[in-house]
Amino acid sequence: MTVTLYHNRACGTSRNVLAMIRAAGIEPVVVEYLKTPPTRADLDVLASRLVVPVRDLLRQRATPYAELGLANPALSDADLLDAIAAHPELLNRPVVMTDQAARPCRPKETLFDILPQAHGA
C-alpha cells in the first residue's frame, strides 16, 4: 500500500501524523506541499479518493481564503482545487492519501478512519 502525506514540517499535527504512520510500520511518500506544490492533476487524484467534501481541504487561517472569496457555497469542487493549485498554502494539512482513500487528518486521530493499522501503533 502506498501512503502519501501532504506535510508541513512546521505544523505539530502534521509531524504527529507522520510519526503515527511510521509507528505503524509504514514509510509514507512525504510531499512538503509548500516546497513542492501538488499539480492540478495531483489534486484531482487526491479529490477522487476523498472521503470528505473537497471543501474540507481548505485551510482558512493565515491563507488568502477570505480574499479569494472561497466561502462562497456556489464555488464548484473544480474551483476550489484550482485555488489550492494556485495557492498551496490553502491545503489544510496534514492530508493523508492511501490507495483507496484520502482525508485531512485534523485532528490527528482522523488518520484511523483511512489507516486503521495506525491505531495503537
Tab-separated table of N, CA, C and O in Angstrom:
chain	number	residue	atom	x	y	z
A	1	MET	N	0.844	-1.175	0.000
A	1	MET	CA	0.000	0.000	0.000
A	1	MET	C	0.893	1.243	0.000
A	1	MET	O	1.862	1.325	0.743
A	2	THR	N	0.534	2.195	-0.827
A	2	THR	CA	1.232	3.474	-0.846
A	2	THR	C	0.464	4.461	0.010
A	2	THR	O	-0.757	4.596	-0.126
A	3	VAL	N	1.170	5.141	0.893
A	3	VAL	CA	0.590	6.186	1.715
A	3	VAL	C	1.351	7.466	1.396
A	3	VAL	O	2.582	7.497	1.464
A	4	THR	N	0.596	8.496	1.035
A	4	THR	CA	1.186	9.797	0.743
A	4	THR	C	0.721	10.775	1.803
A	4	THR	O	-0.466	10.821	2.131
A	5	LEU	N	1.662	11.540	2.332
A	5	LEU	CA	1.356	12.562	3.330
A	5	LEU	C	1.695	13.914	2.751
A	5	LEU	O	2.856	14.185	2.417
A	6	TYR	N	0.686	14.768	2.612
A	6	TYR	CA	0.922	16.171	2.270
A	6	TYR	C	1.237	16.853	3.589
A	6	TYR	O	0.374	16.980	4.455
A	7	HIS	N	2.492	17.255	3.728
A	7	HIS	CA	3.089	17.559	5.024
A	7	HIS	C	3.661	18.968	5.077
A	7	HIS	O	4.206	19.472	4.099
A	8	ASN	N	3.538	19.563	6.256
A	8	ASN	CA	4.206	20.826	6.565
A	8	ASN	C	4.944	20.582	7.869
A	8	ASN	O	4.335	20.446	8.924
A	9	ARG	N	6.256	20.518	7.791
A	9	ARG	CA	7.027	20.169	8.990
A	9	ARG	C	6.930	21.217	10.097
A	9	ARG	O	7.255	20.932	11.240
A	10	ALA	N	6.444	22.410	9.786
A	10	ALA	CA	6.244	23.437	10.812
A	10	ALA	C	4.964	23.216	11.613
A	10	ALA	O	4.743	23.862	12.631
A	11	CYS	N	4.140	22.279	11.176
A	11	CYS	CA	2.850	22.009	11.812
A	11	CYS	C	2.974	20.816	12.757
A	11	CYS	O	3.346	19.718	12.336
A	12	GLY	N	2.638	21.026	14.019
A	12	GLY	CA	2.711	19.957	15.012
A	12	GLY	C	1.800	18.784	14.682
A	12	GLY	O	2.191	17.627	14.842
A	13	THR	N	0.591	19.052	14.216
A	13	THR	CA	-0.322	17.972	13.863
A	13	THR	C	0.248	17.153	12.712
A	13	THR	O	0.195	15.916	12.717
A	14	SER	N	0.838	17.822	11.741
A	14	SER	CA	1.432	17.121	10.607
A	14	SER	C	2.595	16.239	11.065
A	14	SER	O	2.720	15.086	10.637
A	15	ARG	N	3.424	16.752	11.953
A	15	ARG	CA	4.541	15.944	12.479
A	15	ARG	C	4.014	14.749	13.257
A	15	ARG	O	4.553	13.643	13.155
A	16	ASN	N	2.962	14.939	14.050
A	16	ASN	CA	2.379	13.831	14.818
A	16	ASN	C	1.802	12.761	13.905
A	16	ASN	O	1.973	11.562	14.166
A	17	VAL	N	1.115	13.160	12.846
A	17	VAL	CA	0.544	12.188	11.912
A	17	VAL	C	1.662	11.419	11.215
A	17	VAL	O	1.576	10.190	11.063
A	18	LEU	N	2.726	12.091	10.838
A	18	LEU	CA	3.872	11.411	10.232
A	18	LEU	C	4.430	10.363	11.196
A	18	LEU	O	4.690	9.217	10.805
A	19	ALA	N	4.572	10.717	12.453
A	19	ALA	CA	5.085	9.773	13.458
A	19	ALA	C	4.130	8.593	13.628
A	19	ALA	O	4.578	7.443	13.777
A	20	MET	N	2.826	8.834	13.599
A	20	MET	CA	1.843	7.760	13.746
A	20	MET	C	1.917	6.788	12.572
A	20	MET	O	1.822	5.570	12.759
A	21	ILE	N	2.088	7.316	11.370
A	21	ILE	CA	2.189	6.454	10.183
A	21	ILE	C	3.443	5.594	10.287
A	21	ILE	O	3.406	4.381	10.057
A	22	ARG	N	4.550	6.212	10.654
A	22	ARG	CA	5.803	5.463	10.774
A	22	ARG	C	5.739	4.439	11.895
A	22	ARG	O	6.291	3.339	11.767
A	23	ALA	N	5.060	4.774	12.997
A	23	ALA	CA	4.927	3.825	14.107
A	23	ALA	C	4.118	2.599	13.689
A	23	ALA	O	4.277	1.523	14.276
A	24	ALA	N	3.281	2.752	12.659
A	24	ALA	CA	2.513	1.620	12.133
A	24	ALA	C	3.346	0.793	11.163
A	24	ALA	O	2.839	-0.167	10.568
A	25	GLY	N	4.619	1.136	11.004
A	25	GLY	CA	5.500	0.380	10.128
A	25	GLY	C	5.407	0.757	8.660
A	25	GLY	O	5.815	-0.011	7.789
A	26	ILE	N	4.877	1.934	8.395
A	26	ILE	CA	4.704	2.403	7.016
A	26	ILE	C	5.605	3.618	6.805
A	26	ILE	O	5.586	4.556	7.607
A	27	GLU	N	6.369	3.590	5.732
A	27	GLU	CA	7.160	4.765	5.364
A	27	GLU	C	6.403	5.477	4.238
A	27	GLU	O	6.367	5.005	3.106
A	28	PRO	N	5.787	6.618	4.556
A	28	PRO	CA	4.972	7.290	3.544
A	28	PRO	C	5.819	8.075	2.543
A	28	PRO	O	6.980	8.409	2.806
A	29	VAL	N	5.206	8.360	1.416
A	29	VAL	CA	5.749	9.340	0.486
A	29	VAL	C	5.387	10.693	1.099
A	29	VAL	O	4.207	10.983	1.302
A	30	VAL	N	6.389	11.469	1.451
A	30	VAL	CA	6.148	12.751	2.102
A	30	VAL	C	6.278	13.859	1.063
A	30	VAL	O	7.327	14.010	0.438
A	31	VAL	N	5.201	14.607	0.903
A	31	VAL	CA	5.182	15.732	-0.025
A	31	VAL	C	5.123	17.002	0.809
A	31	VAL	O	4.108	17.272	1.451
A	32	GLU	N	6.223	17.728	0.846
A	32	GLU	CA	6.216	19.025	1.525
A	32	GLU	C	5.601	20.019	0.542
A	32	GLU	O	6.283	20.634	-0.261
A	33	TYR	N	4.275	20.129	0.639
A	33	TYR	CA	3.492	20.795	-0.389
A	33	TYR	C	3.776	22.285	-0.530
A	33	TYR	O	3.461	22.864	-1.571
A	34	LEU	N	4.383	22.912	0.469
A	34	LEU	CA	4.749	24.319	0.313
A	34	LEU	C	6.038	24.468	-0.491
A	34	LEU	O	6.231	25.471	-1.176
A	35	LYS	N	6.904	23.454	-0.431
A	35	LYS	CA	8.144	23.462	-1.211
A	35	LYS	C	7.926	22.883	-2.605
A	35	LYS	O	8.522	23.326	-3.576
A	36	THR	N	7.106	21.840	-2.674
A	36	THR	CA	6.797	21.169	-3.935
A	36	THR	C	5.280	21.087	-4.052
A	36	THR	O	4.674	20.068	-3.695
A	37	PRO	N	4.654	22.154	-4.518
A	37	PRO	CA	3.189	22.163	-4.576
A	37	PRO	C	2.636	21.076	-5.486
A	37	PRO	O	3.229	20.768	-6.525
A	38	PRO	N	1.506	20.493	-5.091
A	38	PRO	CA	0.878	19.494	-5.953
A	38	PRO	C	0.364	20.165	-7.226
A	38	PRO	O	-0.101	21.302	-7.202
A	39	THR	N	0.454	19.434	-8.319
A	39	THR	CA	-0.102	19.928	-9.575
A	39	THR	C	-1.618	19.805	-9.517
A	39	THR	O	-2.178	19.120	-8.642
A	40	ARG	N	-2.267	20.400	-10.475
A	40	ARG	CA	-3.725	20.283	-10.549
A	40	ARG	C	-4.103	18.813	-10.761
A	40	ARG	O	-5.074	18.321	-10.189
A	41	ALA	N	-3.306	18.086	-11.538
A	41	ALA	CA	-3.559	16.651	-11.747
A	41	ALA	C	-3.402	15.878	-10.443
A	41	ALA	O	-4.195	14.977	-10.147
A	42	ASP	N	-2.383	16.219	-9.637
A	42	ASP	CA	-2.216	15.591	-8.324
A	42	ASP	C	-3.450	15.836	-7.462
A	42	ASP	O	-3.921	14.941	-6.752
A	43	LEU	N	-3.951	17.057	-7.498
A	43	LEU	CA	-5.120	17.411	-6.691
A	43	LEU	C	-6.369	16.669	-7.172
A	43	LEU	O	-7.223	16.304	-6.357
A	44	ASP	N	-6.462	16.417	-8.472
A	44	ASP	CA	-7.588	15.640	-8.988
A	44	ASP	C	-7.564	14.217	-8.439
A	44	ASP	O	-8.603	13.669	-8.064
A	45	VAL	N	-6.379	13.611	-8.391
A	45	VAL	CA	-6.249	12.258	-7.826
A	45	VAL	C	-6.634	12.292	-6.347
A	45	VAL	O	-7.405	11.446	-5.876
A	46	LEU	N	-6.118	13.267	-5.628
A	46	LEU	CA	-6.445	13.411	-4.206
A	46	LEU	C	-7.953	13.550	-4.026
A	46	LEU	O	-8.562	12.848	-3.214
A	47	ALA	N	-8.572	14.423	-4.797
A	47	ALA	CA	-10.021	14.655	-4.675
A	47	ALA	C	-10.818	13.401	-5.002
A	47	ALA	O	-11.858	13.145	-4.386
A	48	SER	N	-10.332	12.586	-5.940
A	48	SER	CA	-11.064	11.374	-6.322
A	48	SER	C	-11.091	10.338	-5.201
A	48	SER	O	-11.939	9.447	-5.202
A	49	ARG	N	-10.188	10.462	-4.253
A	49	ARG	CA	-10.123	9.497	-3.143
A	49	ARG	C	-10.673	10.051	-1.830
A	49	ARG	O	-10.712	9.332	-0.827
A	50	LEU	N	-11.068	11.318	-1.833
A	50	LEU	CA	-11.537	11.937	-0.594
A	50	LEU	C	-12.765	11.242	-0.034
A	50	LEU	O	-13.673	10.879	-0.774
A	51	VAL	N	-12.767	11.086	1.281
A	51	VAL	CA	-13.926	10.541	1.982
A	51	VAL	C	-14.693	11.668	2.678
A	51	VAL	O	-15.606	11.410	3.448
A	52	VAL	N	-14.296	12.887	2.399
A	52	VAL	CA	-14.936	14.095	2.909
A	52	VAL	C	-15.115	15.044	1.725
A	52	VAL	O	-14.505	14.842	0.673
A	53	PRO	N	-15.918	16.092	1.872
A	53	PRO	CA	-16.068	17.049	0.764
A	53	PRO	C	-14.747	17.753	0.429
A	53	PRO	O	-13.907	17.974	1.303
A	54	VAL	N	-14.585	18.112	-0.833
A	54	VAL	CA	-13.386	18.837	-1.273
A	54	VAL	C	-13.182	20.092	-0.430
A	54	VAL	O	-12.056	20.448	-0.087
A	55	ARG	N	-14.248	20.738	-0.055
A	55	ARG	CA	-14.165	21.967	0.754
A	55	ARG	C	-13.370	21.739	2.048
A	55	ARG	O	-12.733	22.645	2.561
A	56	ASP	N	-13.365	20.513	2.560
A	56	ASP	CA	-12.619	20.207	3.787
A	56	ASP	C	-11.108	20.294	3.587
A	56	ASP	O	-10.360	20.305	4.561
A	57	LEU	N	-10.654	20.345	2.350
A	57	LEU	CA	-9.224	20.508	2.085
A	57	LEU	C	-8.748	21.938	2.324
A	57	LEU	O	-7.552	22.183	2.397
A	58	LEU	N	-9.672	22.875	2.439
A	58	LEU	CA	-9.302	24.282	2.533
A	58	LEU	C	-8.938	24.712	3.947
A	58	LEU	O	-9.688	24.485	4.893
A	59	ARG	N	-7.815	25.359	4.045
A	59	ARG	CA	-7.383	25.986	5.292
A	59	ARG	C	-7.793	27.450	5.227
A	59	ARG	O	-7.530	28.124	4.228
A	60	GLN	N	-8.406	27.937	6.281
A	60	GLN	CA	-8.896	29.307	6.281
A	60	GLN	C	-7.926	30.283	6.946
A	60	GLN	O	-7.736	31.396	6.445
A	61	ARG	N	-7.320	29.858	8.052
A	61	ARG	CA	-6.442	30.764	8.800
A	61	ARG	C	-5.104	30.949	8.085
A	61	ARG	O	-4.551	29.999	7.533
A	62	ALA	N	-4.613	32.186	8.129
A	62	ALA	CA	-3.298	32.527	7.590
A	62	ALA	C	-3.145	32.148	6.115
A	62	ALA	O	-2.081	31.713	5.687
A	63	THR	N	-4.230	32.285	5.365
A	63	THR	CA	-4.229	31.993	3.935
A	63	THR	C	-5.067	33.071	3.228
A	63	THR	O	-5.785	33.832	3.880
A	64	PRO	N	-5.046	33.093	1.896
A	64	PRO	CA	-5.890	34.058	1.168
A	64	PRO	C	-7.346	33.591	0.999
A	64	PRO	O	-8.043	34.041	0.107
A	65	TYR	N	-7.812	32.696	1.860
A	65	TYR	CA	-9.162	32.136	1.786
A	65	TYR	C	-10.224	33.234	1.644
A	65	TYR	O	-11.037	33.211	0.708
A	66	ALA	N	-10.238	34.195	2.564
A	66	ALA	CA	-11.261	35.244	2.539
A	66	ALA	C	-11.095	36.146	1.323
A	66	ALA	O	-12.087	36.465	0.649
A	67	GLU	N	-9.865	36.541	1.036
A	67	GLU	CA	-9.625	37.452	-0.088
A	67	GLU	C	-10.069	36.842	-1.417
A	67	GLU	O	-10.482	37.552	-2.330
A	68	LEU	N	-9.955	35.528	-1.528
A	68	LEU	CA	-10.342	34.828	-2.759
A	68	LEU	C	-11.829	34.497	-2.803
A	68	LEU	O	-12.308	33.934	-3.796
A	69	GLY	N	-12.559	34.802	-1.725
A	69	GLY	CA	-13.999	34.539	-1.698
A	69	GLY	C	-14.344	33.063	-1.672
A	69	GLY	O	-15.387	32.645	-2.177
A	70	LEU	N	-13.481	32.255	-1.054
A	70	LEU	CA	-13.672	30.802	-1.083
A	70	LEU	C	-14.790	30.305	-0.172
A	70	LEU	O	-15.158	29.131	-0.232
A	71	ALA	N	-15.353	31.176	0.648
A	71	ALA	CA	-16.501	30.779	1.473
A	71	ALA	C	-17.778	30.676	0.641
A	71	ALA	O	-18.770	30.113	1.109
A	72	ASN	N	-17.743	31.168	-0.577
A	72	ASN	CA	-18.907	31.159	-1.450
A	72	ASN	C	-19.353	29.717	-1.722
A	72	ASN	O	-18.621	28.953	-2.352
A	73	PRO	N	-20.550	29.341	-1.267
A	73	PRO	CA	-21.003	27.956	-1.455
A	73	PRO	C	-21.280	27.601	-2.918
A	73	PRO	O	-21.413	26.423	-3.246
A	74	ALA	N	-21.357	28.600	-3.791
A	74	ALA	CA	-21.619	28.342	-5.205
A	74	ALA	C	-20.370	27.854	-5.946
A	74	ALA	O	-20.473	27.361	-7.067
A	75	LEU	N	-19.205	27.959	-5.323
A	75	LEU	CA	-17.982	27.504	-5.976
A	75	LEU	C	-17.986	25.989	-6.116
A	75	LEU	O	-18.343	25.265	-5.184
A	76	SER	N	-17.573	25.531	-7.270
A	76	SER	CA	-17.531	24.089	-7.535
A	76	SER	C	-16.267	23.482	-6.924
A	76	SER	O	-15.333	24.196	-6.556
A	77	ASP	N	-16.251	22.158	-6.874
A	77	ASP	CA	-15.040	21.468	-6.432
A	77	ASP	C	-13.854	21.852	-7.315
A	77	ASP	O	-12.744	22.050	-6.833
A	78	ALA	N	-14.092	21.961	-8.607
A	78	ALA	CA	-13.018	22.338	-9.535
A	78	ALA	C	-12.485	23.725	-9.199
A	78	ALA	O	-11.267	23.950	-9.236
A	79	ASP	N	-13.377	24.650	-8.853
A	79	ASP	CA	-12.937	25.998	-8.463
A	79	ASP	C	-12.047	25.937	-7.224
A	79	ASP	O	-11.027	26.622	-7.144
A	80	LEU	N	-12.445	25.120	-6.261
A	80	LEU	CA	-11.672	25.008	-5.017
A	80	LEU	C	-10.306	24.379	-5.283
A	80	LEU	O	-9.291	24.839	-4.747
A	81	LEU	N	-10.265	23.351	-6.123
A	81	LEU	CA	-8.988	22.717	-6.456
A	81	LEU	C	-8.094	23.663	-7.247
A	81	LEU	O	-6.870	23.682	-7.035
A	82	ASP	N	-8.677	24.467	-8.118
A	82	ASP	CA	-7.901	25.479	-8.845
A	82	ASP	C	-7.265	26.461	-7.864
A	82	ASP	O	-6.100	26.845	-8.026
A	83	ALA	N	-8.017	26.848	-6.847
A	83	ALA	CA	-7.492	27.791	-5.848
A	83	ALA	C	-6.338	27.166	-5.076
A	83	ALA	O	-5.315	27.831	-4.831
A	84	ILE	N	-6.468	25.904	-4.699
A	84	ILE	CA	-5.380	25.225	-3.975
A	84	ILE	C	-4.149	25.096	-4.875
A	84	ILE	O	-3.021	25.296	-4.423
A	85	ALA	N	-4.363	24.787	-6.141
A	85	ALA	CA	-3.236	24.669	-7.066
A	85	ALA	C	-2.500	26.004	-7.194
A	85	ALA	O	-1.266	26.035	-7.256
A	86	ALA	N	-3.240	27.094	-7.199
A	86	ALA	CA	-2.629	28.422	-7.324
A	86	ALA	C	-2.039	28.925	-6.013
A	86	ALA	O	-1.097	29.723	-6.019
A	87	HIS	N	-2.590	28.456	-4.897
A	87	HIS	CA	-2.169	28.912	-3.560
A	87	HIS	C	-2.048	27.696	-2.648
A	87	HIS	O	-2.961	27.403	-1.871
A	88	PRO	N	-0.945	26.958	-2.721
A	88	PRO	CA	-0.835	25.707	-1.964
A	88	PRO	C	-0.981	25.880	-0.448
A	88	PRO	O	-1.323	24.919	0.244
A	89	GLU	N	-0.774	27.086	0.053
A	89	GLU	CA	-0.955	27.310	1.488
A	89	GLU	C	-2.405	27.117	1.917
A	89	GLU	O	-2.702	27.017	3.114
A	90	LEU	N	-3.325	27.028	0.958
A	90	LEU	CA	-4.729	26.759	1.261
A	90	LEU	C	-4.989	25.306	1.651
A	90	LEU	O	-6.039	24.988	2.196
A	91	LEU	N	-4.045	24.411	1.367
A	91	LEU	CA	-4.243	22.995	1.685
A	91	LEU	C	-4.217	22.812	3.201
A	91	LEU	O	-3.259	23.183	3.869
A	92	ASN	N	-5.273	22.250	3.731
A	92	ASN	CA	-5.422	22.075	5.175
A	92	ASN	C	-4.656	20.838	5.623
A	92	ASN	O	-5.143	19.731	5.553
A	93	ARG	N	-3.454	21.046	6.079
A	93	ARG	CA	-2.566	19.936	6.435
A	93	ARG	C	-2.883	19.370	7.802
A	93	ARG	O	-3.493	20.067	8.617
A	94	PRO	N	-2.421	18.163	7.999
A	94	PRO	CA	-1.866	17.218	7.037
A	94	PRO	C	-2.986	16.519	6.276
A	94	PRO	O	-4.081	16.346	6.787
A	95	VAL	N	-2.686	16.109	5.060
A	95	VAL	CA	-3.622	15.317	4.276
A	95	VAL	C	-2.935	13.990	3.992
A	95	VAL	O	-1.783	13.962	3.558
A	96	VAL	N	-3.646	12.901	4.281
A	96	VAL	CA	-3.116	11.560	4.044
A	96	VAL	C	-3.933	10.916	2.931
A	96	VAL	O	-5.164	10.978	2.937
A	97	MET	N	-3.214	10.310	1.988
A	97	MET	CA	-3.861	9.607	0.884
A	97	MET	C	-3.300	8.194	0.809
A	97	MET	O	-2.084	7.997	0.811
A	98	THR	N	-4.208	7.226	0.766
A	98	THR	CA	-3.830	5.831	0.549
A	98	THR	C	-4.301	5.442	-0.848
A	98	THR	O	-4.845	6.268	-1.581
A	99	ASP	N	-4.136	4.175	-1.198
A	99	ASP	CA	-4.600	3.697	-2.497
A	99	ASP	C	-6.127	3.775	-2.620
A	99	ASP	O	-6.647	3.845	-3.727
A	100	GLN	N	-6.826	3.753	-1.485
A	100	GLN	CA	-8.286	3.723	-1.504
A	100	GLN	C	-8.958	5.006	-1.040
A	100	GLN	O	-10.098	5.262	-1.409
A	101	ALA	N	-8.310	5.792	-0.192
A	101	ALA	CA	-8.995	6.919	0.440
A	101	ALA	C	-8.028	8.057	0.722
A	101	ALA	O	-6.811	7.873	0.718
A	102	ALA	N	-8.617	9.218	0.989
A	102	ALA	CA	-7.825	10.383	1.380
A	102	ALA	C	-8.676	11.259	2.274
A	102	ALA	O	-9.903	11.285	2.154
A	103	ARG	N	-7.985	11.968	3.164
A	103	ARG	CA	-8.682	12.928	4.021
A	103	ARG	C	-7.680	13.793	4.758
A	103	ARG	O	-6.569	13.356	5.038
A	104	PRO	N	-8.102	15.017	5.092
A	104	PRO	CA	-7.294	15.816	6.008
A	104	PRO	C	-7.320	15.131	7.370
A	104	PRO	O	-8.352	14.576	7.762
A	105	CYS	N	-6.216	15.121	8.059
A	105	CYS	CA	-6.133	14.426	9.355
A	105	CYS	C	-5.972	15.445	10.469
A	105	CYS	O	-4.933	15.557	11.113
A	106	ARG	N	-7.002	16.184	10.666
A	106	ARG	CA	-7.075	17.189	11.704
A	106	ARG	C	-8.423	17.013	12.367
A	106	ARG	O	-9.430	17.247	11.689
A	107	PRO	N	-8.502	16.547	13.581
A	107	PRO	CA	-7.392	16.197	14.469
A	107	PRO	C	-6.683	14.928	13.991
A	107	PRO	O	-7.204	14.180	13.155
A	108	LYS	N	-5.535	14.677	14.573
A	108	LYS	CA	-4.663	13.583	14.117
A	108	LYS	C	-5.343	12.221	14.161
A	108	LYS	O	-5.046	11.352	13.358
A	109	GLU	N	-6.301	12.034	15.075
A	109	GLU	CA	-6.971	10.745	15.224
A	109	GLU	C	-7.834	10.371	14.016
A	109	GLU	O	-8.181	9.205	13.846
A	110	THR	N	-8.152	11.342	13.165
A	110	THR	CA	-8.924	11.008	11.970
A	110	THR	C	-8.109	10.143	11.012
A	110	THR	O	-8.673	9.543	10.100
A	111	LEU	N	-6.801	10.039	11.237
A	111	LEU	CA	-5.962	9.134	10.453
A	111	LEU	C	-6.508	7.711	10.504
A	111	LEU	O	-6.469	6.986	9.515
A	112	PHE	N	-7.043	7.298	11.656
A	112	PHE	CA	-7.533	5.931	11.836
A	112	PHE	C	-8.689	5.609	10.892
A	112	PHE	O	-8.927	4.440	10.589
A	113	ASP	N	-9.417	6.624	10.423
A	113	ASP	CA	-10.533	6.400	9.501
A	113	ASP	C	-10.057	5.786	8.190
A	113	ASP	O	-10.787	5.006	7.575
A	114	ILE	N	-8.850	6.168	7.734
A	114	ILE	CA	-8.380	5.657	6.447
A	114	ILE	C	-7.161	4.756	6.589
A	114	ILE	O	-6.778	4.088	5.642
A	115	LEU	N	-6.571	4.728	7.781
A	115	LEU	CA	-5.394	3.884	8.016
A	115	LEU	C	-5.541	3.232	9.394
A	115	LEU	O	-4.848	3.579	10.347
A	116	PRO	N	-6.487	2.285	9.522
A	116	PRO	CA	-6.782	1.702	10.826
A	116	PRO	C	-5.579	1.044	11.492
A	116	PRO	O	-5.505	0.979	12.719
A	117	GLN	N	-4.597	0.568	10.714
A	117	GLN	CA	-3.445	-0.081	11.312
A	117	GLN	C	-2.573	0.894	12.090
A	117	GLN	O	-1.718	0.469	12.855
A	118	ALA	N	-2.800	2.195	11.949
A	118	ALA	CA	-2.044	3.180	12.723
A	118	ALA	C	-2.570	3.281	14.153
A	118	ALA	O	-1.900	3.819	15.025
A	119	HIS	N	-3.770	2.753	14.386
A	119	HIS	CA	-4.360	2.807	15.729
A	119	HIS	C	-3.562	1.903	16.662
A	119	HIS	O	-3.345	0.735	16.381
A	120	GLY	N	-3.112	2.466	17.749
A	120	GLY	CA	-2.361	1.693	18.739
A	120	GLY	C	-0.922	1.479	18.395
A	120	GLY	O	-0.197	0.816	19.129
A	121	ALA	N	-0.480	2.022	17.258
A	121	ALA	CA	0.940	1.857	16.885
A	121	ALA	C	1.805	2.793	17.685
A	121	ALA	O	1.390	3.738	18.236
